[in-house]
XYZ file of C-alpha atoms in Angstrom:
437
model
C 73.011 106.508 118.906
C 70.770 105.160 121.642
C 72.930 102.299 122.550
C 75.362 103.417 125.344
C 78.354 100.994 124.657
C 81.412 103.080 125.196
C 82.688 102.521 121.780
C 80.121 102.413 118.963
C 80.324 102.223 115.164
C 76.686 103.237 114.366
C 75.412 102.570 110.609
C 72.186 103.398 109.316
C 70.937 103.379 105.576
C 68.408 106.044 104.640
C 65.762 105.462 102.266
C 66.947 105.050 98.645
C 66.391 108.224 96.349
C 68.031 106.354 93.510
C 70.063 103.215 92.705
C 73.499 104.976 93.077
C 72.908 105.520 96.717
C 72.492 102.063 97.613
C 75.872 101.828 99.317
C 75.545 105.179 101.092
C 75.177 104.946 104.932
C 75.165 107.479 107.820
C 78.110 106.293 109.794
C 79.018 107.585 113.415
C 81.760 106.914 115.634
C 81.612 107.618 119.345
C 83.855 106.958 122.428
C 81.754 107.624 125.422
C 80.776 111.280 124.970
C 83.638 111.993 122.449
C 82.031 112.021 118.902
C 84.777 111.474 116.380
C 82.438 111.972 113.321
C 80.887 115.285 114.091
C 80.491 117.235 110.766
C 79.899 120.904 110.275
C 77.586 121.453 107.361
C 77.978 125.170 106.451
C 75.578 125.103 103.605
C 72.734 123.911 105.890
C 74.094 125.793 108.973
C 74.006 122.722 111.186
C 76.288 120.177 112.811
C 75.617 116.396 112.800
C 77.185 113.417 114.454
C 77.701 111.294 111.387
C 79.196 111.379 107.925
C 77.805 109.693 104.621
C 79.936 107.160 102.940
C 80.039 103.529 101.888
C 79.818 101.420 104.925
C 81.151 98.688 102.700
C 84.134 100.491 101.763
C 84.867 101.261 105.340
C 84.235 97.724 106.487
C 86.766 96.432 103.907
C 89.377 98.869 105.196
C 88.773 97.795 108.833
C 88.969 94.187 108.122
C 91.987 94.491 105.841
C 93.688 96.455 108.606
C 92.330 95.098 111.764
C 95.374 93.433 113.073
C 97.561 96.310 112.536
C 94.950 98.714 114.061
C 94.639 96.658 117.190
C 98.299 95.727 117.773
C 100.652 98.083 115.990
C 101.465 101.329 117.893
C 102.221 104.933 116.604
C 106.130 105.184 116.029
C 106.365 108.857 115.274
C 103.340 111.200 115.666
C 105.052 114.062 113.934
C 105.756 112.062 110.825
C 103.866 108.796 110.389
C 105.117 106.902 107.407
C 103.104 106.521 104.286
C 102.635 102.671 104.923
C 101.648 103.332 108.486
C 99.033 105.999 107.606
C 97.438 103.772 104.948
C 96.705 101.128 107.618
C 95.853 103.497 110.431
C 94.678 106.928 109.168
C 90.990 106.992 108.171
C 91.603 109.651 105.649
C 93.342 106.802 103.656
C 90.081 104.708 103.374
C 89.723 106.213 99.830
C 86.932 106.494 97.200
C 87.425 110.396 97.331
C 84.874 111.005 100.006
C 84.937 112.880 103.148
C 86.462 110.541 105.793
C 87.113 111.256 109.476
C 90.494 112.831 110.191
C 91.355 110.193 112.625
C 94.049 107.840 113.398
C 93.655 104.470 115.050
C 96.405 102.316 116.626
C 97.244 99.920 119.372
C 98.932 100.734 122.562
C 98.929 97.320 124.450
C 95.672 96.673 125.952
C 93.986 99.610 124.566
C 93.260 101.019 121.074
C 93.880 104.714 120.622
C 91.940 107.201 118.599
C 93.740 110.403 117.804
C 93.452 113.352 115.294
C 95.239 112.760 112.018
C 98.654 114.483 111.323
C 98.708 117.203 108.500
C 96.298 119.670 107.048
C 92.622 119.106 107.804
C 90.525 118.270 104.621
C 87.109 119.421 103.587
C 84.796 118.633 100.719
C 82.477 121.468 99.596
C 80.691 122.945 102.329
C 81.260 120.125 105.016
C 84.237 119.594 107.303
C 84.734 117.459 110.330
C 85.116 119.203 113.645
C 88.193 118.639 115.779
C 88.891 114.974 116.721
C 89.908 114.524 120.389
C 92.350 111.664 121.388
C 90.493 108.847 123.148
C 90.801 105.194 123.865
C 88.997 102.091 124.158
C 89.825 98.578 125.635
C 91.049 96.378 123.067
C 88.596 93.556 123.301
C 85.686 96.090 123.122
C 87.353 97.441 119.939
C 87.225 94.008 118.442
C 83.584 93.229 119.680
C 82.331 96.458 118.052
C 84.214 95.611 114.772
C 82.296 92.393 114.966
C 78.990 93.995 115.203
C 79.704 96.569 112.507
C 80.852 93.804 110.001
C 77.651 91.789 110.880
C 75.341 94.777 110.237
C 77.073 95.590 106.894
C 77.005 91.981 105.812
C 73.308 91.569 106.709
C 72.658 94.782 104.851
C 73.939 93.174 101.541
C 72.098 89.949 102.096
C 72.996 87.525 99.219
C 73.893 90.378 96.758
C 77.255 89.858 95.003
C 78.521 93.346 96.467
C 78.959 91.779 99.804
C 80.650 88.502 99.062
C 84.302 90.068 99.205
C 83.520 91.550 102.593
C 81.955 88.288 103.858
C 85.017 86.232 102.675
C 87.409 88.565 104.370
C 85.461 88.784 107.641
C 85.199 85.106 107.650
C 89.013 84.697 107.526
C 89.488 87.185 110.171
C 87.184 85.320 112.570
C 88.638 82.020 111.847
C 92.154 83.707 112.560
C 91.094 85.098 115.874
C 89.547 81.889 117.010
C 92.831 79.796 116.659
C 95.247 80.989 119.468
C 98.392 80.001 117.616
C 97.344 81.749 114.322
C 96.182 84.826 116.279
C 99.699 85.173 118.030
C 101.341 85.048 114.714
C 99.113 87.790 113.245
C 99.460 89.868 116.329
C 103.314 89.873 116.197
C 103.355 90.335 112.403
C 101.140 93.321 113.011
C 103.230 94.704 115.835
C 106.298 94.574 113.666
C 104.428 96.893 111.151
C 103.637 94.166 108.450
C 100.331 93.472 106.673
C 98.902 90.121 106.563
C 101.463 87.392 105.280
C 103.935 90.237 104.520
C 106.497 89.532 107.268
C 109.540 87.353 106.568
C 108.756 83.996 108.092
C 112.428 83.602 109.592
C 111.915 86.883 111.291
C 108.822 85.728 113.279
C 110.274 82.314 113.967
C 113.475 83.910 115.382
C 111.438 86.094 117.660
C 109.303 83.235 118.772
C 112.539 81.373 119.659
C 113.619 84.145 122.015
C 110.186 84.013 123.709
C 111.779 81.358 126.328
C 114.143 83.992 127.482
C 111.882 87.257 127.572
C 108.463 86.034 127.550
C 105.508 86.840 125.255
C 105.122 90.457 126.755
C 109.009 90.992 126.156
C 108.513 89.952 122.505
C 105.579 92.254 122.030
C 107.346 95.256 123.585
C 110.455 94.639 121.594
C 108.429 94.407 118.282
C 106.808 97.862 119.119
C 109.966 99.370 120.263
C 112.054 98.287 117.144
C 109.652 97.160 114.552
C 110.737 95.855 111.121
C 113.318 93.302 109.624
C 115.947 94.192 112.215
C 113.597 93.408 115.360
C 114.804 89.909 116.304
C 118.630 90.658 115.878
C 118.183 93.905 117.987
C 116.433 91.898 120.629
C 119.207 89.312 120.545
C 121.823 92.034 120.990
C 120.065 93.450 123.952
C 119.596 90.137 125.609
C 123.294 89.504 125.347
C 124.292 92.921 126.591
C 121.869 92.682 129.510
C 123.139 89.168 130.487
C 126.754 90.234 130.465
C 126.158 93.424 132.209
C 128.203 93.809 135.530
C 125.575 96.242 136.954
C 123.148 94.392 139.102
C 120.278 96.190 141.074
C 118.057 95.131 143.734
C 114.284 95.922 142.929
C 112.846 94.701 146.322
C 111.519 98.340 147.019
C 108.770 97.725 144.665
C 107.471 94.513 146.417
C 103.822 94.715 147.028
C 103.253 97.573 144.851
C 100.648 96.307 142.264
C 98.511 97.572 139.481
C 95.860 95.929 137.302
C 96.192 97.853 134.107
C 93.663 95.639 132.275
C 90.869 96.076 134.695
C 91.267 99.836 135.182
C 89.546 102.812 133.338
C 92.509 104.990 134.337
C 95.186 106.329 131.936
C 98.822 104.829 132.411
C 99.963 108.084 133.881
C 97.301 108.006 136.618
C 98.251 104.452 137.474
C 102.069 105.518 137.466
C 101.290 108.494 139.818
C 99.586 106.211 142.275
C 102.261 103.403 142.151
C 105.079 106.046 142.568
C 103.272 107.524 145.675
C 102.981 104.127 147.079
C 106.699 103.573 146.652
C 107.714 107.058 147.955
C 105.297 106.404 150.938
C 107.156 103.009 151.660
C 110.408 104.901 151.616
C 109.163 107.659 153.756
C 110.119 110.275 151.365
C 106.890 112.152 151.321
C 107.699 115.387 149.084
C 111.413 115.543 149.613
C 113.722 114.989 146.662
C 115.307 111.490 145.996
C 119.154 112.238 146.228
C 121.690 110.152 144.166
C 123.083 108.322 147.029
C 119.670 107.535 148.638
C 118.491 106.387 145.198
C 121.440 104.076 144.805
C 120.858 102.676 148.438
C 117.274 101.739 147.446
C 118.697 99.622 144.565
C 121.371 98.160 147.027
C 124.454 99.606 145.224
C 126.708 102.596 145.701
C 125.930 105.676 143.511
C 129.531 105.693 142.171
C 128.893 102.184 140.725
C 125.783 103.538 138.976
C 127.615 106.660 137.743
C 130.711 104.654 136.406
C 128.440 101.920 134.603
C 129.071 101.982 130.899
C 126.171 102.692 128.672
C 126.281 99.121 127.023
C 123.007 99.800 125.269
C 123.898 103.192 123.950
C 123.834 101.921 120.256
C 120.544 100.001 120.708
C 117.073 101.517 120.325
C 116.261 100.613 123.935
C 117.726 99.737 127.324
C 116.733 96.610 129.085
C 116.699 94.648 132.303
C 116.743 90.907 133.028
C 115.508 89.460 136.376
C 118.001 87.090 138.019
C 117.904 85.617 141.538
C 115.204 87.026 143.837
C 114.540 90.775 143.199
C 118.021 91.343 141.314
C 118.075 92.698 137.917
C 120.859 92.905 135.574
C 120.460 96.120 133.458
C 121.858 97.408 130.070
C 121.814 101.206 130.284
C 121.586 103.715 127.471
C 122.132 106.992 128.987
C 125.317 108.796 130.491
C 124.178 112.132 131.931
C 123.250 111.589 135.649
C 119.702 113.160 135.374
C 118.812 110.964 132.356
C 120.359 107.885 134.245
C 118.319 108.621 137.243
C 115.240 108.715 134.994
C 116.156 105.527 133.104
C 116.502 103.680 136.372
C 113.388 104.870 137.707
C 111.715 103.744 134.535
C 113.078 100.279 134.971
C 111.489 100.043 138.368
C 108.080 101.265 136.817
C 108.552 98.499 134.188
C 109.010 95.857 136.831
C 105.771 97.168 138.537
C 103.698 97.140 135.382
C 104.808 93.739 134.105
C 104.474 91.846 137.335
C 106.397 88.665 137.273
C 107.930 89.238 133.806
C 111.703 88.630 133.992
C 112.626 90.818 130.961
C 111.735 94.439 130.322
C 112.961 97.262 128.046
C 112.938 100.977 128.301
C 112.111 102.713 124.988
C 110.552 105.582 123.051
C 107.592 103.460 122.071
C 104.146 104.637 122.414
C 102.802 101.653 124.301
C 100.904 101.795 127.668
C 103.902 99.983 129.334
C 106.229 102.627 128.034
C 103.955 105.580 128.921
C 103.537 104.016 132.610
C 107.227 103.895 132.904
C 107.797 107.423 131.802
C 105.157 108.746 134.203
C 106.258 106.711 136.993
C 109.704 107.947 136.838
C 108.415 111.424 136.619
C 106.202 111.112 139.758
C 108.961 109.018 141.804
C 111.641 111.422 141.197
C 109.500 114.696 141.415
C 105.773 114.192 142.890
C 103.439 116.666 141.727
C 102.239 117.694 145.321
C 105.954 118.661 146.050
C 106.029 121.087 143.059
C 103.375 123.324 145.092
C 106.120 124.561 147.206
C 108.318 125.589 144.348
C 105.903 126.814 141.562
C 102.954 129.255 141.438
C 100.366 127.023 140.024
C 98.107 129.769 138.844
C 101.047 131.248 136.778
C 104.059 129.053 136.547
C 107.256 130.886 135.222
C 110.253 129.483 133.479
C 112.492 130.442 136.334
C 110.259 128.501 138.722
C 110.246 125.338 136.584
C 114.109 125.457 136.052
C 114.447 125.906 139.956
C 112.092 122.816 140.527
C 114.066 120.787 137.883
C 117.391 121.678 139.716
C 115.745 120.895 143.115
C 114.665 117.386 142.084
C 117.472 116.824 139.870
C 115.567 116.223 136.600
C 114.971 117.617 133.177
C 112.826 120.702 132.943
C 110.645 118.566 130.446
C 109.646 116.350 133.480
C 108.255 119.350 135.304
C 106.444 120.653 132.383
C 104.841 117.291 131.579
C 103.714 116.934 135.177
C 102.026 120.222 135.139
C 100.289 119.538 131.777
C 98.925 116.208 133.032
C 97.431 118.272 135.825
C 95.969 120.986 133.491
C 98.358 123.707 134.920
C 100.043 123.900 131.585
C 98.784 123.250 128.047
C 100.175 120.399 126.131
C 102.555 121.796 123.629
C 101.890 119.345 120.659
C 99.983 116.198 119.554
C 102.872 113.996 120.865
C 102.364 115.356 124.461
C 98.596 114.916 124.174
C 98.929 111.458 123.105
C 101.365 110.606 125.872
C 98.593 111.496 128.335
C 95.840 109.569 126.337
C-alpha cells in the first residue's frame, strides 16, 4: 500500500494459476496506520495485510449498500438486527469466504469502522487479527469507493462478468450527481431502508416537516427514530416542543463555535474544548455548576426547571425549538435532577454543534451530533481537570468516583466516561469504545 491516502481499499490480482482464480484478488483496507485486513496465517507462520477473495463480490456488496453504509448509523452495538448486519457487517458479504470482521456505518459527516459483534470466525489456519475502531470523512469514503469500483470494472474489461457491477455503479453515480435524488437516497438510508424500499408517503411526510426543523433536524430524527414511525414521532415531538411552557435562554453559548466538518478531532475532543470555553466565559474554572447557577445561566429559576413536566417522556428523544433571539422552547424527557441537568447541558451542546439550526433533539443515537452533546454535557458539568483534586489518577477507586459524582451532581457513569476518554480507565465494552470513536 504505497499510496498514503488516509482511507484506502487496495486491490491487486496476482498472476493466474488456473481459470478458477480469475476472480480472486488480494484486498486490503487501511485507515491511516490502522490495517483492518491483517490476517494471521498459522500454517505459514506469517501475518499479511490483505485477504484473498472476489473483488467483484465485494464491489457488488459495497454498491448495493453504499447509501446505508454512508448514512445509516449503528442503533444498538450490542445486538444489531439481522437486516442491519446484512448491509453493514462485512462478514455478511457472503460466498463462504474469509471476510473482515468489521462493521461500517455512518455517523453524520464521518463513516465509522468497528469490530463486528459476535464470535470471531476463522477458515482453516487463517484468522483476522483484531479490528480497531476508526473513522474516515464521508466524502473520502465515497471517493475511495469510486476508485475501487473503477479498478474492479477496469479489471473485467468487456467481459460479461463485470456487466452487472458496471450497471449498478453507473446507477449509483447518476443518483449521487442529482441533488434531489441523492437527498431522497440519504433519507431512505438514514431510516434503515434499502434502495426503493421506504414507503413513499413516509419520506414525503418527513420532507414536509423540513420547513419547521431544517434538513439537519430531519436527518437527526431519522437516525434517532428510524423506520415507519419516524415522521409521526417527529410531528409529535414538534407539537410537544411548540406547546412547552418551559423556555430557556441560550445566550451563554453565543460566540462558542466549532467546525466539525473541517476538524480531524473526535466529537468528544471538540466537545471538551467547547465546554471549557463556556466555563471560562462563566468564570467557573474547576468549580461545580450548582443547580441555581445553572438555572440562572438559562435565565430561569431552578424550581421552574425542577417542576417542568417531562412532556417528551414517552418519545424516543427530547427536543428544543428556537424562538425569538436566543430563547429555546424545550420538551424534556427526564425527571431525576441529575438526569435533567445532563439533558439541559446536552441541549446547550446541540445548539453549539448545529449553529443556526432552530430545531434540535437529544437522543441515544450514535451520530456525531449526539456524541458531541453527551461529551459536552460531561465536560460542562464535570471538567476533567477538576477531577484531579478528587481522584487518584494512578489508581482511581470506586469510593473516589462516587465522591466526585456527588460533588459535581452527576451520575457515576459521567465520571468513568471522562476517565476512559483520557486513558485513566479502560472502556468496559464496545459501545463505550465506539462512543469515543
